[in-house]
Short mmCIF file of C-alpha atoms and ligand atoms in Angstrom, two decimals:
data_model
loop_
_atom_site.label_atom_id
_atom_site.label_comp_id
_atom_site.label_asym_id
_atom_site.label_seq_id
_atom_site.Cartn_x
_atom_site.Cartn_y
_atom_site.Cartn_z
CA UNK A 1 25.05 -15.53 51.85
CA UNK A 2 28.75 -16.29 51.67
CA UNK A 3 29.70 -19.50 53.45
CA UNK A 4 33.21 -19.69 54.84
CA UNK A 5 32.87 -23.46 54.88
CA UNK A 6 30.57 -25.44 52.70
CA UNK A 7 28.60 -28.40 53.89
CA UNK A 8 29.15 -31.67 52.19
CA UNK A 9 26.65 -33.73 50.12
CA UNK A 10 25.00 -36.25 52.39
CA UNK A 11 26.31 -39.84 52.08
CA UNK A 12 22.81 -40.92 50.98
CA UNK A 13 22.70 -38.29 48.13
CA UNK A 14 21.18 -39.86 44.97
CA UNK A 15 23.45 -39.14 42.09
CA UNK A 16 22.05 -40.40 38.77
CA UNK A 17 20.10 -39.20 35.75
CA UNK A 18 16.72 -39.34 34.10
CA UNK A 19 14.94 -40.49 30.91
CA UNK A 20 11.29 -40.84 29.89
CA UNK A 21 9.68 -43.84 28.21
CA UNK A 22 8.35 -42.15 25.04
CA UNK A 23 11.53 -40.44 24.37
CA UNK A 24 14.00 -43.23 24.95
CA UNK A 25 12.38 -46.64 24.55
CA UNK A 26 11.17 -46.98 20.92
CA UNK A 27 9.43 -50.39 20.29
CA UNK A 28 6.15 -48.47 20.61
CA UNK A 29 4.03 -51.31 19.29
CA UNK A 30 5.96 -54.28 20.55
CA UNK A 31 4.91 -56.97 22.99
CA UNK A 32 1.35 -55.79 23.32
CA UNK A 33 1.98 -52.09 23.94
CA UNK A 34 -0.95 -49.89 23.02
CA UNK A 35 -0.41 -46.53 21.30
CA UNK A 36 -0.04 -43.36 23.39
CA UNK A 37 -0.84 -39.75 22.31
CA UNK A 38 2.90 -39.44 21.55
CA UNK A 39 2.75 -42.34 19.11
CA UNK A 40 -0.03 -40.87 17.09
CA UNK A 41 0.94 -37.21 17.13
CA UNK A 42 2.44 -35.52 14.16
CA UNK A 43 6.10 -34.84 14.97
CA UNK A 44 7.49 -31.35 14.12
CA UNK A 45 8.93 -31.19 10.60
CA UNK A 46 12.55 -32.24 10.23
CA UNK A 47 12.56 -34.32 13.47
CA UNK A 48 12.56 -38.09 13.92
CA UNK A 49 9.48 -40.22 14.60
CA UNK A 50 9.24 -41.73 18.11
CA UNK A 51 9.19 -45.38 17.03
CA UNK A 52 12.86 -46.20 17.70
CA UNK A 53 14.26 -43.42 19.87
CA UNK A 54 17.33 -44.73 21.62
CA UNK A 55 16.05 -48.29 21.35
CA UNK A 56 16.20 -48.60 25.20
CA UNK A 57 13.53 -51.23 25.11
CA UNK A 58 16.07 -53.67 23.67
CA UNK A 59 19.24 -52.10 25.18
CA UNK A 60 18.34 -51.38 28.69
CA UNK A 61 20.77 -53.87 30.07
CA UNK A 62 23.69 -52.30 28.20
CA UNK A 63 22.66 -48.83 29.28
CA UNK A 64 22.05 -49.70 32.94
CA UNK A 65 25.52 -51.32 32.94
CA UNK A 66 26.99 -48.02 31.68
CA UNK A 67 25.15 -46.15 34.37
CA UNK A 68 26.56 -48.59 36.94
CA UNK A 69 29.97 -47.85 35.50
CA UNK A 70 29.36 -44.15 36.09
CA UNK A 71 28.55 -45.01 39.66
CA UNK A 72 24.86 -44.09 39.59
CA UNK A 73 23.02 -44.37 42.86
CA UNK A 74 19.65 -43.80 41.21
CA UNK A 75 18.01 -43.95 37.82
CA UNK A 76 14.79 -42.04 37.07
CA UNK A 77 12.80 -43.46 34.27
CA UNK A 78 9.07 -43.39 33.35
CA UNK A 79 6.69 -46.20 32.86
CA UNK A 80 4.64 -46.15 29.61
CA UNK A 81 1.02 -46.41 30.70
CA UNK A 82 0.13 -48.27 27.50
CA UNK A 83 2.80 -50.98 28.05
CA UNK A 84 0.99 -51.78 31.26
CA UNK A 85 -2.61 -51.14 30.22
CA UNK A 86 -2.72 -51.07 26.38
CA UNK A 87 -6.13 -49.57 26.28
CA UNK A 88 -5.53 -47.21 29.21
CA UNK A 89 -7.91 -49.15 31.47
CA UNK A 90 -8.95 -52.79 31.89
CA UNK A 91 -6.76 -55.51 30.46
CA UNK A 92 -3.18 -55.71 31.90
CA UNK A 93 -0.41 -56.51 29.50
CA UNK A 94 1.81 -59.18 31.20
CA UNK A 95 4.73 -58.55 28.86
CA UNK A 96 4.69 -54.91 29.68
CA UNK A 97 4.62 -55.55 33.38
CA UNK A 98 7.53 -58.00 32.91
CA UNK A 99 9.56 -55.41 30.97
CA UNK A 100 9.64 -52.84 33.83
CA UNK A 101 10.13 -55.55 36.36
CA UNK A 102 13.25 -56.49 34.52
CA UNK A 103 14.41 -52.88 34.29
CA UNK A 104 13.86 -52.52 38.10
CA UNK A 105 15.76 -55.75 38.78
CA UNK A 106 18.53 -54.67 36.52
CA UNK A 107 18.89 -51.42 38.53
CA UNK A 108 18.83 -53.21 41.85
CA UNK A 109 21.44 -55.66 40.66
CA UNK A 110 23.88 -52.69 40.60
CA UNK A 111 22.40 -51.13 43.73
CA UNK A 112 20.93 -48.40 41.65
CA UNK A 113 17.64 -47.04 43.20
CA UNK A 114 14.88 -47.11 40.64
CA UNK A 115 12.87 -43.80 40.72
CA UNK A 116 9.69 -44.22 38.82
CA UNK A 117 7.75 -41.46 37.03
CA UNK A 118 4.19 -42.74 36.60
CA UNK A 119 3.23 -40.37 33.80
CA UNK A 120 5.57 -38.52 31.47
CA UNK A 121 3.51 -36.86 28.68
CA UNK A 122 2.13 -40.16 27.19
CA UNK A 123 -1.68 -40.45 27.69
CA UNK A 124 -3.03 -43.66 26.19
CA UNK A 125 -4.34 -42.95 22.71
CA UNK A 126 -7.70 -44.65 23.49
CA UNK A 127 -8.16 -42.40 26.51
CA UNK A 128 -6.94 -39.42 24.53
CA UNK A 129 -9.71 -40.24 22.02
CA UNK A 130 -12.20 -40.35 24.85
CA UNK A 131 -11.25 -36.83 25.94
CA UNK A 132 -8.03 -37.26 27.95
CA UNK A 133 -7.77 -35.07 31.03
CA UNK A 134 -10.78 -33.09 30.12
CA UNK A 135 -12.91 -35.94 31.29
CA UNK A 136 -13.66 -36.25 34.97
CA UNK A 137 -13.15 -40.06 34.59
CA UNK A 138 -9.47 -39.33 33.85
CA UNK A 139 -9.02 -39.27 37.67
CA UNK A 140 -10.22 -42.83 37.92
CA UNK A 141 -8.18 -43.94 34.94
CA UNK A 142 -5.09 -42.69 36.57
CA UNK A 143 -5.81 -44.19 39.95
CA UNK A 144 -6.55 -47.59 38.34
CA UNK A 145 -3.14 -47.37 36.57
CA UNK A 146 -1.43 -46.25 39.79
CA UNK A 147 -2.85 -49.24 41.64
CA UNK A 148 -1.41 -51.68 39.05
CA UNK A 149 2.03 -50.01 39.36
CA UNK A 150 2.02 -50.14 43.15
CA UNK A 151 0.83 -53.82 43.11
CA UNK A 152 3.53 -54.90 40.73
CA UNK A 153 6.49 -52.84 41.71
CA UNK A 154 5.82 -51.63 45.19
CA UNK A 155 7.99 -54.41 46.63
CA UNK A 156 11.05 -52.93 44.95
CA UNK A 157 10.37 -49.30 44.10
CA UNK A 158 10.73 -46.94 47.01
CA UNK A 159 10.54 -43.50 45.20
CA UNK A 160 7.63 -42.59 42.99
CA UNK A 161 6.86 -39.48 41.00
CA UNK A 162 3.32 -38.74 39.87
CA UNK A 163 2.96 -36.48 36.81
CA UNK A 164 5.98 -35.03 35.00
CA UNK A 165 5.74 -31.26 34.49
CA UNK A 166 2.00 -30.81 35.01
CA UNK A 167 2.61 -27.11 34.65
CA UNK A 168 4.25 -27.51 31.25
CA UNK A 169 1.33 -29.72 30.10
CA UNK A 170 -0.99 -26.86 31.16
CA UNK A 171 1.04 -23.93 29.92
CA UNK A 172 2.46 -25.37 26.72
CA UNK A 173 0.44 -28.45 25.90
CA UNK A 174 0.53 -27.92 22.10
CA UNK A 175 4.39 -27.89 22.11
CA UNK A 176 4.49 -31.23 23.88
CA UNK A 177 1.72 -32.55 21.64
CA UNK A 178 -0.69 -33.34 24.47
CA UNK A 179 -3.35 -30.66 24.54
CA UNK A 180 -6.86 -31.87 23.49
CA UNK A 181 -9.64 -29.28 23.27
CA UNK A 182 -13.01 -30.90 22.82
CA UNK A 183 -15.02 -29.85 19.86
CA UNK A 184 -17.44 -26.96 20.49
CA UNK A 185 -15.50 -25.71 23.47
CA UNK A 186 -16.20 -22.03 23.93
CA UNK A 187 -13.80 -21.22 26.80
CA UNK A 188 -10.41 -22.62 26.04
CA UNK A 189 -8.69 -21.30 29.07
CA UNK A 190 -11.21 -22.72 31.40
CA UNK A 191 -11.03 -26.06 29.65
CA UNK A 192 -7.21 -26.12 30.07
CA UNK A 193 -7.52 -25.43 33.81
CA UNK A 194 -10.33 -28.02 34.13
CA UNK A 195 -7.95 -30.55 32.73
CA UNK A 196 -5.28 -29.32 35.16
CA UNK A 197 -7.76 -29.69 38.05
CA UNK A 198 -8.37 -33.27 37.02
CA UNK A 199 -4.67 -33.93 37.08
CA UNK A 200 -4.40 -32.35 40.53
CA UNK A 201 -7.17 -34.66 41.82
CA UNK A 202 -5.63 -37.65 40.12
CA UNK A 203 -2.25 -36.88 41.71
CA UNK A 204 -3.62 -36.40 45.09
CA UNK A 205 -5.55 -39.67 44.98
CA UNK A 206 -2.43 -41.50 43.68
CA UNK A 207 -0.33 -40.09 46.57
CA UNK A 208 -2.93 -41.21 49.06
CA UNK A 209 -3.15 -44.65 47.54
CA UNK A 210 0.61 -45.00 47.57
CA UNK A 211 0.65 -44.29 51.31
CA UNK A 212 -2.14 -46.79 51.89
CA UNK A 213 -0.67 -49.61 49.83
CA UNK A 214 3.02 -48.96 50.38
CA UNK A 215 3.66 -47.46 53.78
CA UNK A 216 7.42 -47.42 53.25
CA UNK A 217 7.41 -45.79 49.89
CA UNK A 218 7.81 -42.14 49.17
CA UNK A 219 6.02 -40.18 46.45
CA UNK A 220 6.09 -36.62 45.15
CA UNK A 221 5.17 -34.48 42.21
CA UNK A 222 7.66 -33.46 39.45
CA UNK A 223 6.73 -30.00 38.07
CA UNK A 224 9.18 -27.82 36.16
CA UNK A 225 10.09 -25.08 38.61
CA UNK A 226 12.30 -22.02 38.14
CA UNK A 227 11.75 -18.78 40.03
CA UNK A 228 10.54 -15.76 38.15
CA UNK A 229 12.55 -12.55 38.67
CA UNK A 230 11.18 -9.01 38.40
CA UNK A 231 12.69 -7.31 35.33
CA UNK A 232 13.60 -4.29 37.51
CA UNK A 233 13.17 -3.14 41.16
CA UNK A 234 10.01 -1.24 40.19
CA UNK A 235 7.20 -2.28 42.51
CA UNK A 236 5.01 -3.02 39.46
CA UNK A 237 7.56 -5.52 38.06
CA UNK A 238 7.72 -7.16 41.49
CA UNK A 239 3.96 -7.64 41.40
CA UNK A 240 4.27 -9.04 37.84
CA UNK A 241 6.91 -11.53 39.06
CA UNK A 242 4.69 -12.64 41.93
CA UNK A 243 1.87 -13.18 39.40
CA UNK A 244 4.16 -15.19 37.14
CA UNK A 245 5.41 -17.27 40.06
CA UNK A 246 1.85 -17.94 41.20
CA UNK A 247 0.72 -19.19 37.77
CA UNK A 248 3.86 -21.03 36.64
CA UNK A 249 5.18 -22.48 39.93
CA UNK A 250 3.13 -22.29 43.04
CA UNK A 251 -0.25 -23.22 41.70
CA UNK A 252 1.08 -26.78 41.28
CA UNK A 253 3.00 -27.13 44.51
CA UNK A 254 0.42 -25.34 46.77
CA UNK A 255 -2.11 -27.85 45.48
CA UNK A 256 0.20 -30.85 45.86
CA UNK A 257 1.53 -29.97 49.37
CA UNK A 258 -1.35 -27.98 50.99
CA UNK A 259 -4.26 -29.09 48.89
CA UNK A 260 -5.22 -25.53 48.07
CA UNK A 261 -5.34 -23.25 44.96
CA UNK A 262 -2.69 -20.60 45.01
CA UNK A 263 -4.51 -17.31 45.67
CA UNK A 264 -2.88 -15.35 42.78
CA UNK A 265 -3.45 -18.00 40.21
CA UNK A 266 -7.02 -18.45 41.48
CA UNK A 267 -7.74 -14.72 41.41
CA UNK A 268 -6.48 -14.53 37.82
CA UNK A 269 -8.52 -17.58 36.72
CA UNK A 270 -11.63 -16.15 38.30
CA UNK A 271 -11.11 -12.89 36.60
CA UNK A 272 -10.79 -14.67 33.27
CA UNK A 273 -13.83 -16.75 33.95
CA UNK A 274 -11.51 -19.81 33.79
CA UNK A 275 -11.63 -21.17 37.31
CA UNK A 276 -12.41 -24.96 36.85
CA UNK A 277 -15.74 -26.41 38.05
CA UNK A 278 -15.29 -28.20 41.31
CA UNK A 279 -17.48 -30.97 42.63
CA UNK A 280 -18.41 -31.22 46.24
CA UNK A 281 -15.66 -33.05 47.95
CA UNK A 282 -12.89 -31.91 45.61
CA UNK A 283 -11.28 -29.75 48.20
CA UNK A 284 -11.15 -32.83 50.54
CA UNK A 285 -9.60 -34.88 47.75
CA UNK A 286 -6.93 -32.28 47.10
CA UNK A 287 -6.07 -32.32 50.84
CA UNK A 288 -6.16 -36.14 51.14
CA UNK A 289 -2.76 -36.86 49.36
CA UNK A 290 0.41 -35.40 50.66
CA UNK A 291 3.93 -35.66 49.03
CA UNK A 292 6.88 -36.89 51.01
CA UNK A 293 9.25 -34.86 48.98
CA UNK A 294 9.30 -32.49 46.03
CA UNK A 295 10.70 -33.67 42.80
CA UNK A 296 11.26 -30.73 40.34
CA UNK A 297 12.85 -30.15 37.01
CA UNK A 298 15.03 -27.05 36.64
CA UNK A 299 16.36 -25.66 33.48
CA UNK A 300 16.33 -21.91 34.15
CA UNK A 301 14.54 -18.99 35.70
CA UNK A 302 12.24 -16.50 34.03
CA UNK A 303 11.91 -12.77 34.14
CA UNK A 304 8.66 -10.83 34.41
CA UNK A 305 7.72 -7.22 33.62
CA UNK A 306 4.54 -5.25 34.34
CA UNK A 307 1.88 -5.79 31.65
CA UNK A 308 -0.82 -3.13 31.33
CA UNK A 309 -3.12 -5.64 29.76
CA UNK A 310 -3.08 -4.27 26.24
CA UNK A 311 -0.12 -6.27 24.76
CA UNK A 312 -0.84 -9.19 22.36
CA UNK A 313 0.89 -11.80 24.47
CA UNK A 314 0.65 -15.36 23.29
CA UNK A 315 1.68 -17.40 26.35
CA UNK A 316 4.45 -20.05 26.32
CA UNK A 317 6.44 -21.01 23.28
CA UNK A 318 8.49 -23.79 24.89
CA UNK A 319 8.81 -25.27 28.33
CA UNK A 320 11.22 -22.43 29.24
CA UNK A 321 10.06 -19.52 27.27
CA UNK A 322 6.95 -17.57 27.96
CA UNK A 323 6.03 -14.12 26.79
CA UNK A 324 3.42 -13.82 29.45
CA UNK A 325 -0.35 -13.02 29.72
CA UNK A 326 -1.96 -9.58 29.18
CA UNK A 327 -2.41 -7.86 32.54
CA UNK A 328 -0.57 -10.60 34.45
CA UNK A 329 3.04 -10.34 33.38
CA UNK A 330 5.16 -9.89 30.33
CA UNK A 331 7.94 -12.37 29.99
CA UNK A 332 11.29 -10.77 28.95
CA UNK A 333 14.79 -12.08 28.50
CA UNK A 334 17.28 -11.55 31.14
CA UNK A 335 20.28 -9.44 30.06
CA UNK A 336 22.52 -11.03 32.77
CA UNK A 337 22.17 -14.59 31.37
CA UNK A 338 23.79 -16.40 28.51
CA UNK A 339 21.81 -18.83 26.40
CA UNK A 340 22.15 -22.36 25.12
CA UNK A 341 22.46 -23.11 21.39
CA UNK A 342 18.78 -23.80 21.53
CA UNK A 343 17.96 -20.47 23.11
CA UNK A 344 17.29 -21.36 26.74
CA UNK A 345 18.81 -19.13 29.27
CA UNK A 346 21.50 -20.54 31.57
CA UNK A 347 21.17 -19.59 35.23
CA UNK A 348 23.01 -21.70 37.91
CA UNK A 349 22.53 -18.98 40.56
CA UNK A 350 18.82 -19.03 39.80
CA UNK A 351 18.98 -22.79 40.64
CA UNK A 352 20.13 -21.97 44.14
CA UNK A 353 17.36 -19.23 44.38
CA UNK A 354 14.82 -21.82 43.30
CA UNK A 355 15.97 -24.45 45.82
CA UNK A 356 15.97 -21.85 48.62
CA UNK A 357 12.48 -20.59 47.69
CA UNK A 358 11.07 -24.18 47.37
CA UNK A 359 12.44 -25.30 50.72
CA UNK A 360 11.31 -22.18 52.60
CA UNK A 361 7.80 -22.45 51.09
CA UNK A 362 7.25 -26.19 51.63
CA UNK A 363 9.75 -27.52 54.05
CA UNK A 364 10.03 -30.79 52.27
CA UNK A 365 13.17 -32.58 51.00
CA UNK A 366 13.99 -31.74 47.37
CA UNK A 367 14.94 -34.14 44.55
CA UNK A 368 16.20 -32.55 41.33
CA UNK A 369 14.50 -34.70 38.72
CA UNK A 370 15.81 -32.94 35.68
CA UNK A 371 18.39 -30.34 34.70
CA UNK A 372 20.81 -30.35 31.76
CA UNK A 373 22.11 -28.88 28.60
CA UNK A 374 20.68 -29.66 25.09
CA UNK A 375 23.48 -29.31 22.57
CA UNK A 376 24.76 -30.59 19.19
CA UNK A 377 27.43 -33.22 19.96
CA UNK A 378 29.93 -34.71 17.53
CA UNK A 379 31.19 -38.27 17.51
CA UNK A 380 34.88 -38.16 16.53
CA UNK A 381 36.52 -40.79 14.37
CA UNK A 382 38.24 -42.33 17.44
CA UNK A 383 34.93 -42.80 19.23
CA UNK A 384 35.30 -39.89 21.62
CA UNK A 385 32.67 -37.14 22.19
CA UNK A 386 34.05 -33.95 23.55
CA UNK A 387 31.29 -32.02 25.43
CA UNK A 388 33.10 -29.51 27.69
CA UNK A 389 30.05 -27.21 27.43
CA UNK A 390 27.91 -29.89 29.08
CA UNK A 391 30.50 -30.47 31.85
CA UNK A 392 30.71 -26.79 32.50
CA UNK A 393 26.90 -26.47 32.71
CA UNK A 394 26.45 -29.40 35.10
CA UNK A 395 29.44 -28.39 37.19
CA UNK A 396 28.04 -24.95 37.78
CA UNK A 397 24.63 -26.32 38.70
CA UNK A 398 26.08 -28.83 41.09
CA UNK A 399 28.14 -26.16 42.84
CA UNK A 400 24.90 -24.36 43.48
CA UNK A 401 23.35 -27.55 45.03
CA UNK A 402 26.25 -27.57 47.45
CA UNK A 403 25.66 -23.92 48.24
CA UNK A 404 21.95 -24.69 48.79
CA UNK A 405 22.86 -27.54 51.12
CA UNK A 406 25.05 -25.01 52.93
CA UNK A 407 22.02 -22.71 53.16
CA UNK A 408 20.38 -25.64 55.06
CA UNK A 409 18.15 -26.77 52.18
CA UNK A 410 17.45 -30.55 52.49
CA UNK A 411 18.56 -32.01 49.15
CA UNK A 412 17.96 -35.74 48.32
CA UNK A 413 19.60 -36.13 44.95
CA UNK A 414 20.41 -34.87 41.45
CA UNK A 415 19.03 -36.64 38.40
CA UNK A 416 20.01 -34.59 35.35
CA UNK A 417 18.49 -34.94 31.95
CA UNK A 418 19.48 -37.31 30.45
CA UNK A 419 21.26 -40.60 31.24
CA UNK A 420 21.47 -41.50 27.51
CA UNK A 421 20.78 -39.41 24.33
CA UNK A 422 17.11 -39.49 23.48
CA UNK A 423 14.54 -37.62 21.38
CA UNK A 424 13.83 -34.13 22.64
CA UNK A 425 10.22 -33.04 23.11
CA UNK A 426 10.08 -31.11 19.88
CA UNK A 427 13.61 -30.66 18.50
CA UNK A 428 14.53 -34.34 17.59
CA UNK A 429 17.69 -36.26 18.52
CA UNK A 430 19.86 -33.52 17.23
CA UNK A 431 19.35 -31.71 20.53
CA UNK A 432 21.33 -34.10 22.81
CA UNK A 433 21.48 -34.29 26.58
CA UNK A 434 23.03 -37.64 27.51
CA UNK A 435 26.22 -38.71 29.16
CA UNK A 436 26.02 -41.72 26.79
CA UNK A 437 26.10 -40.92 23.07
CA UNK A 438 23.79 -42.94 20.75
CA UNK A 439 25.07 -43.29 17.27
CA UNK A 440 22.14 -42.32 15.16
CA UNK A 441 20.93 -39.20 13.42
CA UNK A 442 17.52 -37.67 12.87
CA UNK A 443 16.54 -40.06 10.10
CA UNK A 444 19.58 -42.40 9.75
CA UNK A 445 19.47 -44.99 12.47
CA UNK A 446 23.13 -46.08 11.80
CA UNK A 447 24.25 -48.72 14.29
CA UNK A 448 22.78 -47.16 17.52
CA UNK A 449 26.08 -48.00 19.19
CA UNK A 450 26.83 -46.37 22.60
CA UNK A 451 29.86 -44.16 23.18
CA UNK A 452 31.00 -42.63 26.51
CA UNK A 453 31.13 -38.86 26.23
CA UNK A 454 33.69 -36.77 28.08
CA UNK A 455 30.96 -35.87 30.52
CA UNK A 456 30.54 -39.64 31.32
CA UNK A 457 34.07 -39.79 32.71
CA UNK A 458 33.72 -36.47 34.50
CA UNK A 459 30.44 -37.49 36.19
CA UNK A 460 31.97 -40.82 37.19
CA UNK A 461 34.78 -39.02 39.05
CA UNK A 462 32.31 -36.58 40.64
CA UNK A 463 30.03 -39.39 41.93
CA UNK A 464 33.01 -41.30 43.25
CA UNK A 465 34.10 -38.26 45.30
CA UNK A 466 30.43 -37.58 46.33
CA UNK A 467 30.49 -34.24 44.79
CA UNK A 468 33.80 -33.00 46.06
CA UNK A 469 35.78 -33.27 42.82
CA UNK A 470 33.98 -31.10 40.38
C1 BGP B 1 11.42 -31.30 30.03
C2 BGP B 1 10.82 -32.67 29.88
C3 BGP B 1 11.63 -33.69 29.26
C4 BGP B 1 12.72 -33.20 28.37
C5 BGP B 1 13.30 -31.89 28.78
C6 BGP B 1 14.24 -31.21 27.73
O1 BGP B 1 10.49 -30.25 29.95
O2 BGP B 1 10.30 -33.21 31.09
O3 BGP B 1 10.79 -34.67 28.67
O4 BGP B 1 12.53 -33.37 27.06
O5 BGP B 1 12.42 -30.95 29.23
O6 BGP B 1 13.40 -30.52 26.84
P1 BGP B 1 13.55 -30.63 25.31
O7 BGP B 1 13.48 -32.07 24.99
O8 BGP B 1 12.43 -29.88 24.69
O9 BGP B 1 14.86 -30.01 24.97
#
């Protein structure tokens, strides 16, 4: 659709950016924090440990001041479960509660809306040891944790996100370092989707609890969504793309919004003898919690080709790369798209396709909770960091949001990854995303000083003009 006149970004549009606790905070055993699965995992060779990260725990005031200088209307950060409940359940750590209270107050001081992710890849190590999401009790663990968050921060936090990228945890758990397969398990696929089922139940209960405890708050999921294209216009490839969309995208949102299993994902899981066991009442639980909006992370689209079922496909190799599943689809690269230095396809138009598709499927407002470019940045001798490639990437994606708004998609905000440089999920600090440069290397912590990248000034102007000056 070509629009002669573009609609404007709404005045209430939430411009800002995102981070997550385990990637940015460091101080992972300070002030009573218990270990999470991220703290005890073996990091990929050649990448930094997660004990210091961007040292946000000690520098949040400085960083939030820089976000305010950029004009942020919102800041999405996650709460580390084990700062609040060091053992995952039971004893509450007052110091941890105080830390996020201070972070929230610091945001509010600058009229920055705090947007809180409750769980971003960091299961408490003790609960991990007890079986993590494979245990049915994980639903109660999460609800107990959610209650503590709502009690302590519900007076100031209006926007909540439940589980970051549940679909990534399910499709690519080993890359994120979170997948636990219990000893003696004979059906790994079923086990993975059983864990996924527990997460869906936990999410639904947390959304219901949020509405009960905080009637004015809004809560939503935050999966990683990017539409899957058919590799060609052959009807078989179209079917493959539908399969891929069902398994990668709609399984998570159909459950969150409608409380039902996506029929294509379900049919495939049944076929593979991997449909999770459901207890009586689970269907009601899934329907009991409803999101007020959809948060979603977008990095790129995917492309699917017919698979005849004989190919040795291995499944996902990163959040954005998936070679498919035999008989379901074969993931192929898209010849129309360029790639980042780290091999992820770049597809701004696919962003618009994704927003249109999400809105027409669910008719709920959309909040972009991540999007961004991972790249090697260089700090020049004069303290500047020239990152035109990042500006170009963000600019093209923001243009597509405006087009989606003009398509009558209801957009709430844009929170790219990441506010400040932090440790990537599996590629260290060398893969940078921030508007704010952190002066450290993979193993040399240097002085951790902050520098404004060129993209910092560019984003500042863009926010000031509410998206009109790109
Ligand atoms: C998303 C995660 C983030 C973040 C981002 C970039 O999948 O929610 O935690 O890290 O991707 O990915 P990476 O760090 O692998 O480059």
